[in-house]
Short mmCIF file of C-alpha atoms in Angstrom, two decimals:
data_model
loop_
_atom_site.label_atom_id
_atom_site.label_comp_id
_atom_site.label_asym_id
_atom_site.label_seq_id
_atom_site.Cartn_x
_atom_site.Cartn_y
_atom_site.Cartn_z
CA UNK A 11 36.75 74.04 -99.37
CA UNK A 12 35.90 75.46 -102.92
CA UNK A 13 37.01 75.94 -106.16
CA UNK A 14 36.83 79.75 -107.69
CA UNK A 15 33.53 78.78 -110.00
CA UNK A 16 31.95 79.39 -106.29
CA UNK A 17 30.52 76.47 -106.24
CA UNK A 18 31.32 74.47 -102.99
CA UNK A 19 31.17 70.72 -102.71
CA UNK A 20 28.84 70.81 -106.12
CA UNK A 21 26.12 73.09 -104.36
CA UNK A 22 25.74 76.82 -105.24
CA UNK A 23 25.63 78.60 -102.23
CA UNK A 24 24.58 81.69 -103.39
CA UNK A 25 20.87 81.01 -103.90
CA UNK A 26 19.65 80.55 -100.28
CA UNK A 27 21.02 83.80 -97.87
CA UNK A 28 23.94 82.48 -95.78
CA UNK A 29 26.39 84.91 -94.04
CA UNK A 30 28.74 85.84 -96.45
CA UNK A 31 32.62 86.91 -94.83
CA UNK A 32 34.81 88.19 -96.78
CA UNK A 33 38.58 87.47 -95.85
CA UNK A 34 39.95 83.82 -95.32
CA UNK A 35 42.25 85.46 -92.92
CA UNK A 36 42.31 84.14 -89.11
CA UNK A 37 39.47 86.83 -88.46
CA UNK A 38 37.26 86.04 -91.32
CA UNK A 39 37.77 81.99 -90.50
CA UNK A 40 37.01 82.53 -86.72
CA UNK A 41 33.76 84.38 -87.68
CA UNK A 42 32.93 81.35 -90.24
CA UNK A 43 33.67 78.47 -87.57
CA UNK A 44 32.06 80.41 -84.53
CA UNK A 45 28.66 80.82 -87.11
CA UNK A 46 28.87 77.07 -88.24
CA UNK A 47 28.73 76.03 -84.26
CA UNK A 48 25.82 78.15 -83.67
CA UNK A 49 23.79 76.34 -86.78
CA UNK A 50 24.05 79.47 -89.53
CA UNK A 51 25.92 79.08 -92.58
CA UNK A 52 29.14 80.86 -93.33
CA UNK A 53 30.99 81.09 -96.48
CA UNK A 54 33.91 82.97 -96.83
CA UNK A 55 35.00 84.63 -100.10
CA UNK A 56 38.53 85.24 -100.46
CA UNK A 57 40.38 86.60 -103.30
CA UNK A 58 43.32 84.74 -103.49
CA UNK A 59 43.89 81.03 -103.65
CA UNK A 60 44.44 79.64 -100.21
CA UNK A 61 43.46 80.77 -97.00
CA UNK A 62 45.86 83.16 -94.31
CA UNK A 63 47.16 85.07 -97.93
CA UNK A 64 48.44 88.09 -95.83
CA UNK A 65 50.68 85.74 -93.65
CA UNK A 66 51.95 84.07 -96.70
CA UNK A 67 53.28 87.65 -97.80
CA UNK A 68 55.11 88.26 -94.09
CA UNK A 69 58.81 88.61 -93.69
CA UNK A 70 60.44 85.17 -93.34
CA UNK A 71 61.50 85.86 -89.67
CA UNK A 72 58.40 86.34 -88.04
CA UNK A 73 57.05 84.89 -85.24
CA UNK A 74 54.06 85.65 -83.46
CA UNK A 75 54.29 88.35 -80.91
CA UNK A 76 51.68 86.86 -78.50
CA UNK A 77 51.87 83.04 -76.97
CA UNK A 78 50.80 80.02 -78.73
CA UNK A 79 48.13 79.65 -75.74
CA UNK A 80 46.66 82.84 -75.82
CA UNK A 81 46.64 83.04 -80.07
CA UNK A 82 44.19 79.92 -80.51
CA UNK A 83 40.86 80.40 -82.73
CA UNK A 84 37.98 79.30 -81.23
CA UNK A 85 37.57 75.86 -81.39
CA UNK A 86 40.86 74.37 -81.51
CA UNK A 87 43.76 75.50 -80.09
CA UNK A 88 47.39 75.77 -81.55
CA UNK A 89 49.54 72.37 -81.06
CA UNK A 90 52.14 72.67 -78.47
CA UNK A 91 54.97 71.36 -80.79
CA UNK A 92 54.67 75.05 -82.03
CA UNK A 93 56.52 76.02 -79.13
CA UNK A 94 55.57 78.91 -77.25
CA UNK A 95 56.16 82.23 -79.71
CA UNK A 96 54.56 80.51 -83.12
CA UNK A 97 56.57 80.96 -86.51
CA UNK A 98 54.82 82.55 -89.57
CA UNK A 99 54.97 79.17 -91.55
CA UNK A 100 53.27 77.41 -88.33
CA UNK A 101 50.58 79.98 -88.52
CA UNK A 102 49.73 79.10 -91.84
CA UNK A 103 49.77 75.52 -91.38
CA UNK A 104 47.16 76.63 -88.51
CA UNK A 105 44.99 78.28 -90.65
CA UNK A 106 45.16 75.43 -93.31
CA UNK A 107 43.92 73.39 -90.74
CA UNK A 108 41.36 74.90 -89.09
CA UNK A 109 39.29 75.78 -92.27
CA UNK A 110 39.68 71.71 -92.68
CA UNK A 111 38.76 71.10 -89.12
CA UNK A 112 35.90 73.23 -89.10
CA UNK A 113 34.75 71.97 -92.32
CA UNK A 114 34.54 75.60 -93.33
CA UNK A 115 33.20 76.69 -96.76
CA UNK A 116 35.78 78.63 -98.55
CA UNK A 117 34.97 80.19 -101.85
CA UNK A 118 38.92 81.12 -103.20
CA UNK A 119 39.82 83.33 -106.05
CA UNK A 120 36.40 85.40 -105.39
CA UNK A 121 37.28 88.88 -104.57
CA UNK A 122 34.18 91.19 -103.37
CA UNK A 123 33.99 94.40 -105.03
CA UNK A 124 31.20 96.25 -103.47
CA UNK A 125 28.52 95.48 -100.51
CA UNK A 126 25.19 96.98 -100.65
CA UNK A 127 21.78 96.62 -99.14
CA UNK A 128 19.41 94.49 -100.91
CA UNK A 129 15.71 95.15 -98.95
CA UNK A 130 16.59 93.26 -95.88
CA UNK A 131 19.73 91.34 -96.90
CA UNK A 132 22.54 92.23 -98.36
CA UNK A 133 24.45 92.23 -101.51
CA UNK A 134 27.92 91.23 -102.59
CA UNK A 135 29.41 92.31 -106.13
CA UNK A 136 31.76 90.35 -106.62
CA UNK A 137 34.83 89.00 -109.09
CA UNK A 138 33.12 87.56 -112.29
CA UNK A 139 30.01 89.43 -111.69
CA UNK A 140 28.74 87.52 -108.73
CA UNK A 141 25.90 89.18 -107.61
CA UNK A 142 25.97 87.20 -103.95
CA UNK A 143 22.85 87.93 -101.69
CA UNK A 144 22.97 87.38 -97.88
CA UNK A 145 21.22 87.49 -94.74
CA UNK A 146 24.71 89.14 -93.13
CA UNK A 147 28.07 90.41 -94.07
CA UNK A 148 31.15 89.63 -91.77
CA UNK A 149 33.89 92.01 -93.20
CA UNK A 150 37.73 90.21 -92.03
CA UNK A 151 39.72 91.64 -94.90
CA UNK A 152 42.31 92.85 -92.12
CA UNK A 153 44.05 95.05 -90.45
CA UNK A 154 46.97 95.46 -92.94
CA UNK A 155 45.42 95.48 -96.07
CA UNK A 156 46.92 98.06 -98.21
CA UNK A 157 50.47 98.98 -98.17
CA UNK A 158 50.97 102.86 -97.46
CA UNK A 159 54.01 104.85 -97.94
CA UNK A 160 53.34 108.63 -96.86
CA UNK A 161 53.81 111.38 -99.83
CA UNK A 162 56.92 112.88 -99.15
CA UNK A 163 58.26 115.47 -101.14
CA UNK A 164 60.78 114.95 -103.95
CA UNK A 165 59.88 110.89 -103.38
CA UNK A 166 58.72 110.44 -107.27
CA UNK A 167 61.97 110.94 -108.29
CA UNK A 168 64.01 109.21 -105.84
CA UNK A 169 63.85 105.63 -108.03
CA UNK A 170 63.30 101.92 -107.45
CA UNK A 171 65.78 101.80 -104.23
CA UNK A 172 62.56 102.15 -102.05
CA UNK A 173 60.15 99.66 -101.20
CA UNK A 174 57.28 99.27 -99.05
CA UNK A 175 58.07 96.39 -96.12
CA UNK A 176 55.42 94.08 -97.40
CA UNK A 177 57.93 93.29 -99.95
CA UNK A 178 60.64 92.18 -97.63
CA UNK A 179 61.32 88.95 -96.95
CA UNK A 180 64.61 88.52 -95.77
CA UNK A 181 67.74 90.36 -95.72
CA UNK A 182 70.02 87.76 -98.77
CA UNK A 183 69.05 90.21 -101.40
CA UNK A 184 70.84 93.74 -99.42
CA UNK A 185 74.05 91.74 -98.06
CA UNK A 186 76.72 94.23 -98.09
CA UNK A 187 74.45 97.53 -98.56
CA UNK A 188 73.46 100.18 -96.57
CA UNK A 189 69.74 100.02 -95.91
CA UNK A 190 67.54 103.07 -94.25
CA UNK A 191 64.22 101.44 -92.61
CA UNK A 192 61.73 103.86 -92.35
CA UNK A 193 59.11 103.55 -89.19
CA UNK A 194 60.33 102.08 -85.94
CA UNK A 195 57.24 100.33 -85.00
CA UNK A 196 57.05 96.31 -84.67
CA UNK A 197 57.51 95.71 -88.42
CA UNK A 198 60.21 98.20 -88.94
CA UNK A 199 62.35 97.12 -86.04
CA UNK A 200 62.49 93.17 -86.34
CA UNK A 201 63.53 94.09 -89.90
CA UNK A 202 66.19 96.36 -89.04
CA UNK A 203 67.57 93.80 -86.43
CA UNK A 204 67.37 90.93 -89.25
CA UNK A 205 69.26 93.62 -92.22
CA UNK A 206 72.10 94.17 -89.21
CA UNK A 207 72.38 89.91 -88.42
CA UNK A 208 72.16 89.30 -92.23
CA UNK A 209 75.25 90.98 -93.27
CA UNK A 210 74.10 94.36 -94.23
CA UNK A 211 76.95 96.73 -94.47
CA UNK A 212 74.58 99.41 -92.34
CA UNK A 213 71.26 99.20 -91.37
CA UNK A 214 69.77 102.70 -89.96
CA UNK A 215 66.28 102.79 -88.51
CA UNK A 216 64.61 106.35 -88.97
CA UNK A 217 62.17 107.18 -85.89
CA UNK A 218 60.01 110.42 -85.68
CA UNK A 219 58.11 109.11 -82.72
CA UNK A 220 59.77 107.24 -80.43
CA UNK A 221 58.33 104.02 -79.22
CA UNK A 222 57.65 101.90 -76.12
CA UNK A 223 59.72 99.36 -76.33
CA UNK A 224 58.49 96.05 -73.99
CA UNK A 225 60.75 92.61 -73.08
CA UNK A 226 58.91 90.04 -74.76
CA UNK A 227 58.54 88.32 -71.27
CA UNK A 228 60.23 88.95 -67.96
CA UNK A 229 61.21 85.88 -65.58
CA UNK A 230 58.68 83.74 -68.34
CA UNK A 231 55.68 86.20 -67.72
CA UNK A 232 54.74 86.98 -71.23
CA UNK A 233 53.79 90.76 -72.35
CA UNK A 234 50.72 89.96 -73.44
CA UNK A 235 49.40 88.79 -70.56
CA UNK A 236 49.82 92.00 -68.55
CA UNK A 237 48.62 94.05 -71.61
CA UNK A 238 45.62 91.32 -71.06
CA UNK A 239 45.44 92.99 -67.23
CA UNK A 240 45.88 96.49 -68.46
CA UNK A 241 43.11 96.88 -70.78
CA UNK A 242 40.98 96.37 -67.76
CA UNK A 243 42.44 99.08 -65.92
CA UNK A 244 42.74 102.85 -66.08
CA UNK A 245 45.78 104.32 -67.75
CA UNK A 246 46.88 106.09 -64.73
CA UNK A 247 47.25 102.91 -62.77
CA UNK A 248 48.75 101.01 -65.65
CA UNK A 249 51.03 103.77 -66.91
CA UNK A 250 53.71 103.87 -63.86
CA UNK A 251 53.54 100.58 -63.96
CA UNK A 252 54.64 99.59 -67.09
CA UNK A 253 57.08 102.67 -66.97
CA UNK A 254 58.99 101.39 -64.00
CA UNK A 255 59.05 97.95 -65.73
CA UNK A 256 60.48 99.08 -68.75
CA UNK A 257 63.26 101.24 -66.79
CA UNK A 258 64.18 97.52 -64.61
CA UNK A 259 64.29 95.12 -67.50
CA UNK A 260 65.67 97.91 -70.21
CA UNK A 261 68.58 99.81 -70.82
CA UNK A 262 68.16 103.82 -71.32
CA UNK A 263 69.54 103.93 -74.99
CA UNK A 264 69.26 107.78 -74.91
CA UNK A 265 72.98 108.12 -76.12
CA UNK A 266 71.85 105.46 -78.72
CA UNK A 267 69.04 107.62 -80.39
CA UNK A 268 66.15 106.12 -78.49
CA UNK A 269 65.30 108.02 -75.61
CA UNK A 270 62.42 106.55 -73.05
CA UNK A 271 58.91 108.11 -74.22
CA UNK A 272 57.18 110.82 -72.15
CA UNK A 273 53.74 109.43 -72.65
CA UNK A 274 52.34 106.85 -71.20
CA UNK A 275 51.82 102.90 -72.80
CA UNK A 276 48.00 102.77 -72.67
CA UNK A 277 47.17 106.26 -73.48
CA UNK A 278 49.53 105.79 -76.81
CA UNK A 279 47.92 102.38 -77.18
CA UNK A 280 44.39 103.51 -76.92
CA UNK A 281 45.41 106.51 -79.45
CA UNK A 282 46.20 103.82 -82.19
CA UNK A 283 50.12 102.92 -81.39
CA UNK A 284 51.12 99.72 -80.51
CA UNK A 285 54.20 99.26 -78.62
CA UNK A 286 56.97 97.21 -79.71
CA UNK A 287 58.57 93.88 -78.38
CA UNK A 288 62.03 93.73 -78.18
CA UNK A 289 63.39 91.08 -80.50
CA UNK A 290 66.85 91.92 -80.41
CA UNK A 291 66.60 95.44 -81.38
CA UNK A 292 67.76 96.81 -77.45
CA UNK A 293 71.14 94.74 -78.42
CA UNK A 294 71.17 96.23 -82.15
CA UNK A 295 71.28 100.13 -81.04
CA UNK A 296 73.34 99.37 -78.00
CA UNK A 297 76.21 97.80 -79.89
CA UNK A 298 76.07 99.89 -83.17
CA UNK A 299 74.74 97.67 -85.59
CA UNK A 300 71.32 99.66 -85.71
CA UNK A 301 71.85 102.85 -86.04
CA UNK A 302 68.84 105.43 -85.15
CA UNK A 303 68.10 108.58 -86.62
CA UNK A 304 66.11 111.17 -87.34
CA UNK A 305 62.86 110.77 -89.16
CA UNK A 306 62.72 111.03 -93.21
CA UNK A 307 60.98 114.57 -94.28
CA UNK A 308 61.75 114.64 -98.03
CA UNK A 309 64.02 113.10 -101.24
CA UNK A 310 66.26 115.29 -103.03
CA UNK A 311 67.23 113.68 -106.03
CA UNK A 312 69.26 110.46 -104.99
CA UNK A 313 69.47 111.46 -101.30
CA UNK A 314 67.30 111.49 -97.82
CA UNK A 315 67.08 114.29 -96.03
CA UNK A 316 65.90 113.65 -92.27
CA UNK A 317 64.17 116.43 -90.10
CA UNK A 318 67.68 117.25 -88.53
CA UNK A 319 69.14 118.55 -91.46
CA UNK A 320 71.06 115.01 -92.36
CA UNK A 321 71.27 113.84 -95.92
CA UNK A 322 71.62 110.42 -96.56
CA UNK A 323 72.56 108.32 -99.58
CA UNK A 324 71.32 104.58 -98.86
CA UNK A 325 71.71 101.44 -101.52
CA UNK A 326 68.10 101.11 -100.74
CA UNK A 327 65.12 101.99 -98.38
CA UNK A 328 62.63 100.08 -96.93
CA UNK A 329 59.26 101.62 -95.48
CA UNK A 330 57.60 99.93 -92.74
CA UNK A 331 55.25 103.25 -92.97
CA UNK A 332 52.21 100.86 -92.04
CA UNK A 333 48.81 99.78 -93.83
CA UNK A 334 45.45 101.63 -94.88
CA UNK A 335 42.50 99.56 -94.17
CA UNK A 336 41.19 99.57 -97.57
CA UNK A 337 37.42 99.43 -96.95
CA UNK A 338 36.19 102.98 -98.53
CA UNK A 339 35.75 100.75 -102.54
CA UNK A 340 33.52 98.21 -100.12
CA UNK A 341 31.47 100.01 -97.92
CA UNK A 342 32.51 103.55 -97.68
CA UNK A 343 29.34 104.59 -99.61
CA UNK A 344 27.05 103.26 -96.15
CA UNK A 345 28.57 105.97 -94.18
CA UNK A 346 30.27 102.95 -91.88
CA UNK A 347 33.47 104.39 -91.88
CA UNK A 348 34.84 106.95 -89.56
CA UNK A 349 37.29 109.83 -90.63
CA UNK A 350 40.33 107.54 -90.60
CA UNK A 351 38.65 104.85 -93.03
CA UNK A 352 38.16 102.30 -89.47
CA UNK A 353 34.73 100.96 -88.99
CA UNK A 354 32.32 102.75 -86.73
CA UNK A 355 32.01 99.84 -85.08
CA UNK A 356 33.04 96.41 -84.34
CA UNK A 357 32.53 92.81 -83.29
CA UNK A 358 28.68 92.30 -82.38
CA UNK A 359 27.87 95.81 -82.82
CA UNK A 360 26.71 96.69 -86.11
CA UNK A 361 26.66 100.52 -87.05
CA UNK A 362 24.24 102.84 -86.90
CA UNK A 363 21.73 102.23 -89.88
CA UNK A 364 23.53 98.77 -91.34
CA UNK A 365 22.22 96.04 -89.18
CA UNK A 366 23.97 92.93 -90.72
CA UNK A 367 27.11 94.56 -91.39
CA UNK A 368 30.00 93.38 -89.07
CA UNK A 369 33.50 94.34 -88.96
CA UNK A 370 36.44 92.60 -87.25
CA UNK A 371 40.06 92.82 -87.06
CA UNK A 372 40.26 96.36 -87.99
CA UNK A 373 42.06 97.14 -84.31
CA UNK A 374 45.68 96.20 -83.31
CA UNK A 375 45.19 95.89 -79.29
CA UNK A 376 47.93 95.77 -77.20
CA UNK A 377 46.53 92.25 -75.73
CA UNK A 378 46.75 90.41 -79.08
CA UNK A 379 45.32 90.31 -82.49
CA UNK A 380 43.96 86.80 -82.80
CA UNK A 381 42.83 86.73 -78.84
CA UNK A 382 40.89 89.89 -79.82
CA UNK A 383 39.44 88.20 -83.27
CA UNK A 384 38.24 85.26 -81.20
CA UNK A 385 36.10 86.99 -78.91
CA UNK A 386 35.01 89.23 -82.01
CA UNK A 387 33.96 85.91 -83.69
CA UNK A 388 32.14 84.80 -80.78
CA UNK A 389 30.20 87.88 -80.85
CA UNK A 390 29.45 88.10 -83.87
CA UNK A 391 27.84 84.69 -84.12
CA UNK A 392 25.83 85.19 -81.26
CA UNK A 393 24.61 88.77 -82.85
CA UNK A 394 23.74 86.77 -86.22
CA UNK A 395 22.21 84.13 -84.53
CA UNK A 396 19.79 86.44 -82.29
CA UNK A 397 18.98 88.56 -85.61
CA UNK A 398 18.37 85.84 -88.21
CA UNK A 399 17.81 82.33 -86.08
CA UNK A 400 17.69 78.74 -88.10
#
């Protein structure tokens, strides 16, 4: 570990070309400990003052959507006594632990600015003025990096009722109010369902596009692992399939607000939407303590007006309206990004004209997050290790 002088262990590390990877998230740290096994040196820059800072920041109820033995980093697995759907504050305690077990070099308090070619390395500008030249560039700042809340009209003068989700935590401070959550995705439903169980007076959930809605597990056989199965096939095989499974284990809440989807699970998935795991909301709409309705289009004044016509006067809002990726200030000057501010490419694959720069966690696959950073981290250490061996 390190201090934020960057000085690690009483070495500078910035005079002799290691990998830099920025993020001491579980990509970034996957990427650092699959480097260190292959005999190139990783150190990972990251802004604030302890590794896994974005899981820190999640909602207190959280728990990882994916199983404890399919969400291991390479190189050492999650305990069992985790149980099998990990809690945020486990997660953490994973992280801690793996930087230590991994003997990873973590630079905290460092926050890169810019990256930049530099002949045949490349440069980090970073916090302080570091000027940080390496033979690579892992970028693992992650998936949800800056909070976004879409422009809608008449929302400057609405007030301070409305906040983005990353500021929730849990629902103490809105007992006894009537809440609007905005964006029915993962985020936006497990914090409707805990509003409605922590006394709430109303919770509403505002969907414009309805989601697929999964079980968790069915008869122990978790999600992920037929999302695994699915990526492998093609969407029309996988489609009716996962259709009819939804219609056996779920209830058609139709009545309710949320009607079944007409497209299919993969094809959404492989369009950007992830579908969201039922936990608890299917018992929230069907016995009235969610309440769906129609999606937000604009503030007037001190109300909401939905796309239906309805005007609503919440004690507060909460937006789970999603992330931006937050690269363009880092890299968007390479011409890395595509139109949507996602890397061009991913994993081992450097882009077009950048070889050196790699990019990971910037997807949200259906089969898992940290399954997907694992094999990214593998791949990129075997990339770096081809391009720049010893």
């Amino acid at each position: 570990m390190a201090d934020e002088t960057g000085r690690i262990k009483g070495i500078d590390r910035t005079e002799d070309r290691p990998v830099y990877v920025v993020g001491g998230g579980p990509g970034g740290l996957a990427a650092a400990a699959a480097l260190r096994r292959r005999g190139v040196r990783a150190v990972v820059l990251e802004k604030s003052g302890s590794v896994g800072a974005s899981w820190r920041g999640h909602y207190d109820r959280l728990r990882l959507h994916t199983t404890r033995a399919l969400s291991g980093l390479p190189g050492l697995s999650m305990p069992r006594s985790f149980g099998r759907w990990v809690a945020r504050d486990d997660v953490i305690r994973y992280l801690e632990t793996y930087a230590e077990h991994h003997e990873l070099d973590v630079v905290t308090g460092v926050e890169a600015h810019r990256v930049e070619r530099a002949g045949a390395d490349w440069l980090v500008r970073a916090s302080g003025g570091r000027e940080l030249t390496g033979r690579a560039v892992v970028l693992a700042t992650g998936y949800n990096h800056t909070p976004y809340v879409p422009a809608w009209p008449g929302l400057e003068g609405y007030g301070d009722e409305l906040h983005h989700a990353s500021r929730y935590r849990n629902a103490a401070p809105y007992a006894g109010k009537d809440v609007l959550v905005v964006g029915a995705g993962n985020t936006g439903a497990e914090i409707a369902v805990d509003l409605a169980a922590g006394g709430a007076a109303r919770v509403r959930l505002a969907v414009r596009t309805v989601p697929h809605i999964l079980p968790r597990s069915v008869a122990g056989w978790p999600a992920q692992r037929t999302a695994v199965l699915a990526r492998r096939l093609p969407a029309w095989l996988t489609d009716p399939a996962t259709t009819l499974l939804c219609r056996l284990a779920l209830p058609d809440l139709s009545e309710r607000g949320l009607p079944r989807p007409d497209t299919g699970l993969q094809a959404r998935a492989r369009a950007g939407a992830t579908p969201v795991l039922d936990m608890g909301l299917i018992d929230a709409v069907r016995s009235g303590r969610v309440e769906v309705v129609a999606a937000v289009e604009s503030f007037d004044d001190r109300k909401v007006v939905l796309t239906d016509g309805t005007r609503l006067a919440p004690d507060a809002v909460i937006a789970a309206t999603g992330y931006r990726r937050g690269l363009e200030g880092l890299v968007g000057h390479l011409g890395v990004l595509d139109a949507t501010g996602r890397p061009s490419a991913r994993g081992g694959r450097c882009p077009a004209g950048a070889p050196g720069l790699y990019f990971t966690g910037f997807t949200n696959p259906i089969s898992g997050m940290l399954r997907e950073l694992s094999k990214d981290a593998n791949r990129i250490a075997r990339a770096v290790a081809r391009a720049t061996p010893g």
